[in-house]
XYZ file of C-alpha atoms in Angstrom:
648
model
C 25.099 29.808 4.303
C 25.514 28.521 7.839
C 28.028 25.753 8.525
C 26.757 22.153 8.621
C 26.931 22.186 12.414
C 24.429 25.035 12.727
C 22.496 23.930 15.847
C 19.081 24.981 14.516
C 19.555 23.080 11.285
C 20.947 20.061 13.158
C 17.895 19.910 15.416
C 15.558 20.179 12.433
C 17.410 17.432 10.607
C 17.256 15.131 13.622
C 13.549 15.846 14.066
C 12.946 14.948 10.416
C 15.007 11.755 10.720
C 13.022 10.729 13.800
C 9.674 11.384 12.153
C 8.822 14.162 14.605
C 8.212 16.569 11.712
C 7.359 15.940 8.087
C 9.245 17.099 5.008
C 7.019 20.133 4.432
C 7.522 21.357 7.998
C 11.258 20.837 7.692
C 11.456 22.777 4.431
C 9.441 25.665 5.823
C 11.421 25.924 9.061
C 14.838 25.530 7.419
C 14.190 27.902 4.532
C 16.396 30.594 6.005
C 19.330 28.380 6.897
C 19.722 25.909 4.078
C 20.026 25.969 0.327
C 16.762 25.674 -1.554
C 16.061 23.248 -4.388
C 14.088 24.150 -7.484
C 12.621 21.243 -9.409
C 13.449 17.579 -8.963
C 16.679 16.225 -7.511
C 18.359 16.822 -4.179
C 20.910 18.951 -2.386
C 23.695 17.490 -0.258
C 25.075 20.560 1.447
C 28.191 20.545 3.601
C 30.856 18.078 4.562
C 28.604 15.562 6.276
C 25.440 15.916 4.232
C 23.309 13.228 2.647
C 20.077 13.569 0.703
C 17.738 11.341 -1.247
C 16.710 12.794 -4.577
C 14.019 11.778 -7.038
C 13.606 8.031 -7.235
C 15.330 7.751 -3.846
C 18.778 8.325 -5.367
C 21.378 8.983 -2.679
C 23.215 12.304 -3.055
C 26.282 12.843 -0.910
C 28.322 15.898 -0.016
C 31.974 16.145 -0.987
C 33.607 14.596 2.051
C 35.274 11.424 3.176
C 34.273 12.065 6.797
C 31.758 9.747 8.478
C 28.234 10.726 7.512
C 25.851 11.932 10.184
C 22.768 9.985 9.188
C 20.579 12.486 11.060
C 20.676 14.540 7.848
C 19.383 11.716 5.705
C 16.256 12.797 3.809
C 14.065 9.936 2.758
C 11.603 10.272 -0.043
C 8.901 7.672 -0.431
C 8.895 5.809 -3.698
C 6.757 7.554 -6.321
C 3.911 5.788 -8.169
C 5.299 3.764 -11.047
C 8.757 3.527 -9.476
C 11.038 0.801 -10.804
C 12.359 -2.090 -8.762
C 15.684 -0.275 -8.390
C 13.892 2.861 -7.159
C 12.078 0.795 -4.541
C 15.306 -0.962 -3.577
C 17.038 2.354 -2.922
C 14.102 3.603 -0.871
C 14.175 0.374 1.161
C 17.902 0.769 1.836
C 17.482 4.428 2.759
C 14.768 3.536 5.257
C 17.001 0.836 6.740
C 19.830 3.350 7.094
C 17.556 5.696 8.978
C 15.936 3.142 11.272
C 18.965 1.022 12.178
C 21.139 3.973 13.173
C 19.669 4.404 16.643
C 21.850 3.523 19.609
C 19.765 1.114 21.727
C 18.829 2.427 25.187
C 20.364 5.863 24.537
C 18.197 7.238 21.757
C 18.779 10.902 22.424
C 20.516 13.521 24.498
C 19.110 16.432 26.439
C 18.802 18.474 23.246
C 16.724 15.843 21.498
C 19.439 14.946 18.989
C 19.747 11.197 18.427
C 23.002 9.462 19.269
C 23.897 7.619 16.100
C 25.183 4.068 16.228
C 27.236 4.589 13.077
C 29.211 7.344 14.827
C 30.163 5.438 17.990
C 30.149 1.759 17.012
C 33.295 -0.153 18.011
C 34.143 -3.545 16.518
C 33.618 -6.550 18.811
C 35.800 -9.574 19.519
C 34.589 -13.129 20.017
C 35.863 -16.042 22.074
C 36.912 -17.880 18.911
C 40.623 -17.633 18.165
C 42.296 -17.515 14.764
C 43.359 -21.128 15.149
C 39.712 -22.182 15.307
C 38.782 -20.554 12.013
C 37.158 -22.969 9.607
C 38.777 -21.299 6.634
C 41.660 -18.896 7.263
C 41.220 -15.856 5.004
C 44.256 -13.922 3.848
C 45.593 -11.060 5.915
C 45.612 -12.617 9.371
C 48.544 -14.985 9.038
C 49.183 -18.084 11.103
C 48.851 -17.866 14.867
C 52.064 -18.085 16.869
C 51.778 -21.238 19.004
C 54.063 -19.650 21.618
C 51.444 -17.026 22.480
C 47.692 -16.954 22.775
C 46.276 -16.726 19.261
C 44.350 -13.519 18.559
C 40.604 -13.539 18.953
C 38.509 -13.194 15.837
C 36.135 -10.299 15.477
C 32.392 -10.822 15.203
C 32.674 -9.857 11.536
C 35.477 -12.379 10.928
C 33.241 -15.132 12.274
C 30.255 -13.906 10.269
C 32.493 -14.003 7.201
C 33.506 -17.613 7.922
C 30.085 -19.022 8.867
C 27.075 -19.047 6.531
C 24.756 -19.824 9.461
C 25.935 -18.146 12.681
C 24.448 -17.677 16.155
C 26.190 -14.826 17.983
C 25.940 -15.215 21.754
C 26.457 -12.676 24.542
C 25.059 -11.441 27.813
C 22.735 -8.446 28.224
C 24.458 -5.309 27.011
C 27.278 -7.175 25.252
C 26.663 -5.480 21.889
C 24.791 -8.176 19.943
C 21.995 -5.957 18.656
C 24.398 -3.117 17.920
C 26.498 -5.449 15.790
C 23.414 -6.590 13.872
C 22.346 -2.996 13.254
C 25.810 -1.858 12.204
C 26.185 -4.735 9.749
C 22.823 -3.775 8.236
C 23.896 -0.118 8.084
C 27.200 -0.932 6.409
C 25.583 -3.140 3.780
C 22.886 -0.568 3.039
C 25.409 2.253 2.911
C 27.662 0.352 0.525
C 24.772 -0.497 -1.767
C 23.766 3.172 -1.802
C 27.327 4.361 -2.414
C 27.711 6.177 0.903
C 31.152 7.158 2.181
C 30.109 5.962 5.623
C 28.733 3.692 6.927
C 29.870 1.178 4.318
C 32.044 -1.924 3.955
C 35.200 0.082 4.579
C 33.817 1.147 7.972
C 32.605 -2.391 8.690
C 35.970 -4.014 7.932
C 38.132 -1.426 9.695
C 40.846 -3.056 11.860
C 39.992 -4.065 15.382
C 41.303 -1.651 18.018
C 44.673 -2.893 19.342
C 45.009 -5.052 22.416
C 46.669 -3.525 25.464
C 50.093 -4.944 24.605
C 50.009 -4.561 20.806
C 52.882 -2.354 19.619
C 51.782 0.776 17.812
C 53.853 -0.146 14.750
C 51.970 -3.424 14.311
C 48.358 -2.468 13.685
C 45.750 -5.151 13.330
C 44.827 -6.149 9.777
C 41.395 -5.251 8.417
C 38.538 -7.486 9.459
C 37.497 -9.968 6.823
C 34.396 -9.751 4.663
C 34.763 -11.560 1.332
C 31.140 -11.655 0.187
C 30.598 -8.112 -1.056
C 27.629 -5.905 -0.174
C 24.711 -8.238 0.515
C 21.148 -6.999 0.603
C 20.306 -6.907 4.349
C 16.983 -7.951 5.866
C 16.620 -7.251 9.594
C 13.983 -9.195 11.556
C 13.453 -8.571 15.278
C 12.235 -11.967 16.448
C 10.227 -10.506 19.314
C 8.111 -8.649 16.763
C 7.874 -11.675 14.483
C 6.623 -13.817 17.369
C 3.706 -11.445 17.919
C 2.503 -12.273 14.371
C 2.755 -16.075 14.654
C -0.312 -18.325 14.626
C -1.470 -19.791 17.952
C 1.050 -22.045 19.743
C 1.103 -25.570 18.410
C 0.241 -24.630 14.855
C 2.945 -25.237 12.235
C 4.929 -22.399 10.700
C 7.176 -22.277 7.656
C 9.227 -19.893 5.531
C 6.023 -18.269 4.271
C 5.209 -17.264 7.860
C 8.408 -15.229 8.057
C 7.931 -13.822 4.585
C 4.391 -12.690 5.403
C 5.793 -10.753 8.367
C 8.498 -9.117 6.204
C 5.819 -8.166 3.658
C 3.676 -6.617 6.397
C 6.595 -4.470 7.510
C 7.243 -3.308 3.965
C 3.589 -2.409 3.515
C 3.612 -0.449 6.760
C 6.524 1.570 5.364
C 4.693 2.272 2.087
C 7.117 -0.123 0.358
C 4.772 -3.048 -0.208
C 5.478 -2.932 -3.950
C 9.087 -3.860 -3.213
C 8.197 -7.242 -1.638
C 8.263 -9.325 -4.864
C 11.519 -7.655 -5.983
C 13.110 -8.362 -2.601
C 11.974 -11.977 -2.641
C 13.326 -12.508 -6.150
C 16.740 -11.058 -5.266
C 17.050 -13.143 -2.094
C 16.127 -16.336 -3.932
C 18.256 -15.763 -7.030
C 21.233 -13.786 -5.754
C 21.157 -14.121 -1.966
C 21.353 -11.592 0.819
C 22.081 -11.292 4.535
C 19.223 -12.239 6.876
C 19.628 -10.841 10.402
C 17.434 -12.428 13.093
C 17.884 -10.466 16.323
C 16.897 -11.684 19.798
C 16.159 -15.403 19.525
C 15.553 -15.760 23.272
C 13.588 -12.522 23.697
C 10.316 -13.617 22.133
C 7.096 -13.136 24.124
C 5.594 -16.278 25.640
C 8.881 -18.019 24.873
C 7.991 -21.356 26.420
C 5.035 -21.663 24.032
C 6.668 -19.997 21.031
C 10.133 -21.587 21.151
C 9.350 -24.472 18.816
C 7.590 -22.158 16.368
C 10.401 -19.608 16.255
C 13.034 -22.309 15.736
C 10.918 -23.904 13.041
C 10.367 -20.562 11.298
C 14.065 -19.582 11.318
C 15.245 -22.958 10.085
C 12.554 -23.175 7.410
C 13.464 -19.715 6.137
C 17.151 -20.665 5.995
C 16.297 -23.840 4.071
C 14.181 -21.914 1.550
C 16.532 -18.981 0.937
C 19.626 -21.106 0.483
C 21.666 -18.437 -1.301
C 21.473 -16.158 1.735
C 23.753 -15.925 4.728
C 22.173 -15.897 8.204
C 23.028 -14.284 11.530
C 20.977 -14.986 14.682
C 21.639 -13.395 18.076
C 20.783 -14.781 21.494
C 21.792 -14.375 25.112
C 24.398 -16.963 26.046
C 22.617 -18.209 29.139
C 19.367 -18.908 27.339
C 20.889 -20.525 24.250
C 23.198 -22.851 26.155
C 20.864 -23.859 28.983
C 17.516 -23.917 27.237
C 16.222 -25.632 24.149
C 17.022 -22.878 21.661
C 19.827 -24.538 19.652
C 19.317 -24.227 15.880
C 20.257 -27.142 13.649
C 23.072 -26.295 11.268
C 23.930 -22.971 12.981
C 27.358 -22.458 14.575
C 27.295 -20.683 17.985
C 30.107 -18.240 18.847
C 30.292 -16.093 21.971
C 31.264 -12.420 22.241
C 34.171 -11.365 24.454
C 34.249 -8.450 26.942
C 35.775 -5.234 25.663
C 39.527 -4.784 25.882
C 41.166 -1.540 26.926
C 41.859 -0.803 23.268
C 38.177 -1.186 22.399
C 37.180 1.029 25.327
C 39.596 3.679 24.106
C 38.200 3.510 20.583
C 34.614 3.835 21.839
C 35.318 6.776 24.157
C 37.149 8.664 21.429
C 34.321 8.001 18.971
C 31.715 9.039 21.544
C 33.278 12.426 22.145
C 33.939 12.999 18.456
C 30.189 12.489 18.006
C 29.492 15.018 20.762
C 31.475 17.508 18.655
C 29.439 16.559 15.558
C 26.230 17.184 17.512
C 27.466 20.630 18.496
C 27.485 19.847 22.204
C 31.243 20.227 22.752
C 34.191 21.918 21.163
C 36.977 19.703 19.849
C 39.327 20.707 22.674
C 36.704 20.088 25.365
C 35.853 16.704 23.860
C 39.509 15.671 23.785
C 39.938 16.710 27.413
C 36.871 14.734 28.555
C 37.898 11.711 26.534
C 41.321 11.645 28.173
C 39.831 12.139 31.632
C 37.379 9.273 31.194
C 40.051 6.911 29.881
C 42.272 7.847 32.819
C 39.452 7.136 35.266
C 38.805 3.745 33.685
C 42.485 2.805 33.784
C 43.021 3.776 37.426
C 39.744 2.516 38.872
C 39.424 -1.302 38.780
C 35.718 -1.202 39.630
C 34.993 1.248 36.821
C 37.146 -0.848 34.493
C 35.066 -3.906 35.318
C 31.865 -2.077 34.390
C 33.322 -0.636 31.199
C 34.104 -3.990 29.578
C 30.449 -4.257 28.526
C 29.327 -1.938 25.697
C 26.008 -1.056 27.335
C 27.623 -0.002 30.610
C 30.508 1.794 28.898
C 27.909 3.797 26.977
C 26.158 4.513 30.274
C 29.420 5.769 31.821
C 30.132 8.001 28.825
C 26.582 9.361 28.936
C 26.918 10.103 32.642
C 30.188 11.947 32.146
C 28.717 13.916 29.256
C 25.648 14.964 31.254
C 27.675 15.827 34.366
C 29.794 18.393 32.549
C 32.875 16.226 32.110
C 33.453 14.837 35.592
C 32.244 11.542 36.947
C 31.361 11.479 40.649
C 34.475 11.024 42.777
C 32.834 8.434 45.015
C 31.769 5.154 43.503
C 28.536 5.197 45.513
C 27.598 8.477 43.858
C 28.503 6.979 40.464
C 26.154 4.042 41.059
C 23.454 6.404 42.271
C 23.550 8.409 39.036
C 23.835 5.270 36.903
C 20.866 3.602 38.598
C 18.835 6.775 38.151
C 19.567 6.789 34.420
C 18.843 3.070 34.009
C 15.595 3.440 35.928
C 14.530 6.378 33.777
C 15.059 4.265 30.666
C 13.458 1.116 32.077
C 10.491 2.864 33.658
C 9.896 5.688 31.212
C 7.479 6.013 28.341
C 8.255 4.091 25.192
C 6.804 4.494 21.690
C 5.365 1.371 20.124
C 4.944 0.889 16.391
C 2.184 -1.374 15.123
C 2.431 -3.476 11.996
C 0.325 -0.932 10.119
C 2.909 1.743 10.868
C 0.901 3.658 13.472
C 2.777 4.812 16.570
C 1.532 5.223 20.108
C 3.198 6.056 23.421
C 2.888 3.498 26.184
C 2.440 4.878 29.689
C 5.337 4.683 32.109
C 5.473 1.842 34.594
C 4.544 4.204 37.407
C 1.486 5.397 35.485
C 0.445 1.910 34.491
C 0.732 0.556 38.038
C -0.662 3.726 39.629
C 2.469 3.705 41.769
C 4.925 6.427 42.683
C 8.505 6.119 41.376
C 9.656 6.031 44.999
C 7.418 3.037 45.743
C 8.781 1.203 42.693
C 12.344 2.000 43.737
C 11.754 0.692 47.262
C 10.483 -2.594 45.865
C 13.493 -2.878 43.541
C 15.812 -2.227 46.485
C 14.117 -4.991 48.461
C 14.223 -7.294 45.442
C 17.968 -6.732 45.029
C 18.565 -7.377 48.733
C 16.622 -10.642 48.721
C 18.261 -11.806 45.480
C 21.712 -11.013 46.872
C 20.949 -12.699 50.184
C 19.677 -15.895 48.570
C 22.184 -16.177 45.708
C 24.387 -19.241 46.153
C 27.319 -17.974 44.093
C 29.461 -15.124 45.410
C 30.134 -13.825 41.918
C 27.905 -12.629 39.090
C 24.309 -11.511 39.342
C 21.379 -13.468 40.717
C 18.607 -14.878 38.553
C 15.309 -13.271 39.527
C 12.243 -15.289 38.493
C 9.656 -13.337 36.571
C 6.890 -14.054 39.080
C 9.113 -12.728 41.888
C 9.680 -9.498 39.961
C 6.052 -9.013 39.052
C 4.949 -9.744 42.632
C 7.358 -7.097 43.932
C 6.098 -4.488 41.495
C 2.472 -5.277 42.214
C 3.207 -4.581 45.892
C 4.063 -1.041 44.829
C 0.848 -0.715 42.858
C -2.389 0.872 43.934
C -4.101 -0.438 40.804
C -5.954 -3.669 41.677
C -6.827 -4.149 38.015
C -3.212 -4.273 36.779
C -3.077 -7.449 34.749
C -0.164 -9.783 35.358
C 0.251 -10.715 31.709
C 0.489 -7.064 30.648
C 3.076 -6.452 33.351
C 5.161 -9.383 32.117
C 5.022 -8.035 28.547
C 6.000 -4.572 29.762
C 9.053 -5.855 31.620
C 10.178 -8.174 28.849
C 10.275 -5.412 26.248
C 12.342 -3.061 28.398
C 16.078 -2.723 28.889
C 17.733 -0.863 31.716
C 17.953 -1.630 35.424
C 16.643 -5.173 34.868
C 16.818 -7.193 31.664
C 15.507 -10.588 30.618
C 18.151 -13.275 30.976
C 16.415 -16.301 29.578
C 12.882 -17.563 29.693
C 11.170 -16.240 32.813
C 14.401 -14.885 34.366
C 15.750 -11.380 34.924
C 19.062 -9.967 36.099
C 20.580 -6.652 37.043
C 23.111 -5.483 34.439
C 26.068 -6.081 36.779
C 26.646 -7.430 40.281
C 27.659 -3.975 41.501
C 24.167 -2.637 40.718
C 22.629 -5.533 42.633
C 24.919 -4.743 45.571
C 24.160 -1.028 45.424
C 20.390 -1.493 45.436
C 20.728 -4.003 48.290
C 22.734 -1.358 50.157
C 19.960 1.172 49.563
C 17.470 -1.254 51.106
C 19.658 -1.814 54.151
C 20.161 1.901 54.798
C 16.376 2.183 55.122
C 15.836 -0.998 57.138
C 17.183 -1.088 60.723
C 20.404 0.725 59.847
C 23.122 0.097 60.923
C 22.442 -2.944 63.111
C 20.973 -5.279 60.450
C 23.726 -4.467 57.974
C 26.468 -4.854 60.569
C 25.160 -8.279 61.565
C 25.167 -9.493 57.957
C 28.625 -8.118 57.237
C 30.183 -9.570 60.394
C 28.756 -13.068 59.843
C 29.081 -13.342 56.023
C 31.647 -10.756 54.993
C 32.450 -12.216 51.582
C 28.845 -11.718 50.536
C 28.113 -8.387 52.216
C 31.442 -6.545 52.155
C 30.732 -4.390 49.076
C 27.141 -3.846 50.216
C 28.382 -2.583 53.583
C 30.862 -0.167 52.011
C 28.267 1.185 49.557
C 25.656 1.501 52.312
C 28.095 3.394 54.509
C 28.872 5.822 51.705
C 25.194 6.305 50.836
C 24.202 6.892 54.442
C 27.115 9.289 54.997
C 26.088 11.325 51.944
C 22.812 12.051 53.757
C 24.054 12.251 57.351
C 27.801 12.589 57.924
C 27.683 10.745 61.243
C 26.152 7.636 59.608
C 29.561 6.243 58.615
C 30.682 6.454 62.251
C 27.480 4.746 63.405
C 28.111 1.876 60.990
C 31.755 1.562 62.055
C 30.653 1.475 65.686
C 28.166 -1.321 64.920
C 30.745 -3.316 62.955
C 33.588 -2.975 65.474
C 31.689 -3.756 68.647
C 34.312 -4.722 71.242
C 37.640 -3.438 72.444
C 40.610 -5.198 70.858
C 41.693 -8.318 72.801
C 44.901 -8.252 74.809
C 45.825 -11.826 73.862
C 44.625 -14.869 71.960
C 42.958 -15.119 68.533
C 39.845 -12.962 68.283
C 36.572 -14.338 66.956
C 36.177 -14.409 63.189
C 33.137 -12.107 63.215
C 35.013 -9.555 65.321
C 37.941 -9.617 62.905
C 35.740 -9.088 59.869
C 33.751 -6.375 61.639
C 36.880 -4.481 62.579
C 38.367 -4.714 59.114
C 35.177 -3.513 57.444
C 34.811 -0.721 60.004
C 38.235 0.576 58.993
C 37.340 0.408 55.315
C 34.035 2.210 55.888
C 35.823 5.060 57.656
C 38.517 5.343 54.980
C 35.917 5.479 52.185
C 33.171 7.552 53.776
C 34.322 9.481 56.862
C 36.262 12.745 57.132
C 39.265 11.598 59.149
C 40.775 15.088 59.091
C 37.907 16.473 61.190
C 36.753 13.930 63.782
C 34.065 15.063 66.184
C 34.863 14.431 69.871
C 32.068 11.874 70.208
C 33.615 9.759 67.418
C 37.197 9.691 68.709
C 36.639 6.618 70.861
C 35.306 4.701 67.840
C 38.284 5.840 65.765
C 40.766 4.695 68.414
C 39.019 1.329 68.799
C 39.110 0.709 65.034
C 42.796 1.719 64.890
C 43.685 -0.649 67.711
C 41.889 -3.470 65.930
C 43.867 -2.938 62.717
C 47.072 -3.642 64.661
C 45.510 -6.776 66.148
C 44.498 -7.996 62.683
C 48.016 -7.561 61.341
C 49.723 -9.192 64.327
C 47.421 -12.014 65.395
C 44.475 -12.220 63.015
C 43.818 -15.135 60.678
C 41.832 -13.414 57.938
C 42.728 -14.539 54.396
C 45.199 -12.373 52.510
């Protein structure tokens, strides 16, 4: 028999798990490379194997290693199945569906990247001293130091009705999915994911001694039957705005989903268990509902009515921080708690898990994966700008994906790193996306370029302009700008050659996508990080009156345009080597003064000119025509140190 990591078998298993092929096709194609089963039952072959036998009974291979859920084989419930049979089939389906890593559903080989293999526990802003009821194992916080932050699971354990808040890409949906996976796995008797994986200790903080590991996270309620509801999908099934909704409205939606999965017979059993014994209801994306201004009251009413009806259940709702705190989304009786950025220890845990998963997928050897993991962690530790990006799970995943695709090395220059990252985010945001209807049918939506009848280059140019204008007009000098929805749609329609492109459809398209721009509240969008906003603004300025327009902005408002100028210089120099010298010449316009205090704009221009040359020019080989510019910039650096008044 071939080993469990046989690439042909792995690809077949992933295709089956994704619904690309059916069971009969899988059996026929894998006949020569896997054990065959005669009669009823199931085979769980190899160290990481799982199978569902007759009656949807989970069969697991003899291993304590984390299970690769790509090998999960789901059998639909047979006619006349018992309530327990249907329950196991429901849990198996949940295991399969929830184990997709949002935004990064697959690699170049088509194998899905599994959330259960790379998930890293999250911290919240709540400290141990704020716990409503201190569970055993954590101990009392030392008042002489900052008390430790509670994990998202610790808070979920303490609060029966919780709203988990975080920005785009902060890990909210991944936490919801992993909790659902762990509960389903525990109820099915899986070695992983299960409650042991869910309650594993948080990765250590930077300064935690190795001999003092964190205690396990707390979960004192046992394996609860999970029910996952994506509120964006629920909102599409609500009655017209203004009409009342209640718990039955939510239950009708859950029943529709079960019917679409050929599990409609399980609905009364599920309802009875939730009412009599309780469960864990997971409402994901409170602020992401379509037509939110009209639907807000209905969604709040539906969630609160469902919580009041199913009183034995525990509830978790997720929402973006900005929307929940600044708009009328607050739920009565629900406690809001905010997620914290990743620590270095959490980054380390994620990177190690990511590359271990690459080994599981057969893409890397163990030694190659260890080498790449160490190289990425070293890059994050030595590069403050990369470290700032990596404290958000979405962007850390993006960085790991980039390093994996690039053969183990991230681009040396940060401009090249942003270029590759933007390309990947754009591919995800603009690409085709399957949509599943309530009846279970699937269809592929066209890409944004196809729908608008626009070229990708035209869309990119409009996004560059949009980033420039947002950066120019943003009052704050930190964070990302809020981009109104009508501004975004107007920009994209300028790229379109389709006069019939409907505005409402465009709004729906953008709202359902994640990537280079994400919804950040009702009618607002943001880039995933300020550095992406700055990079796209730089791309616009390299195409628009370069270098004069950029130099003018940087000289007169350096705090706003400094990073844009440096990124633009690097981008331009990657295309034409002399471009960095042209920008330096435009920034440092005059000879250094012999006496007196030079003008503020001249000081900033000279300083930025020096930084542009250091980052983007080859100072070891200076062409004769650039030597005068180099000498002028050097002279100015001495002036700045001796007589300048720039802030430290």
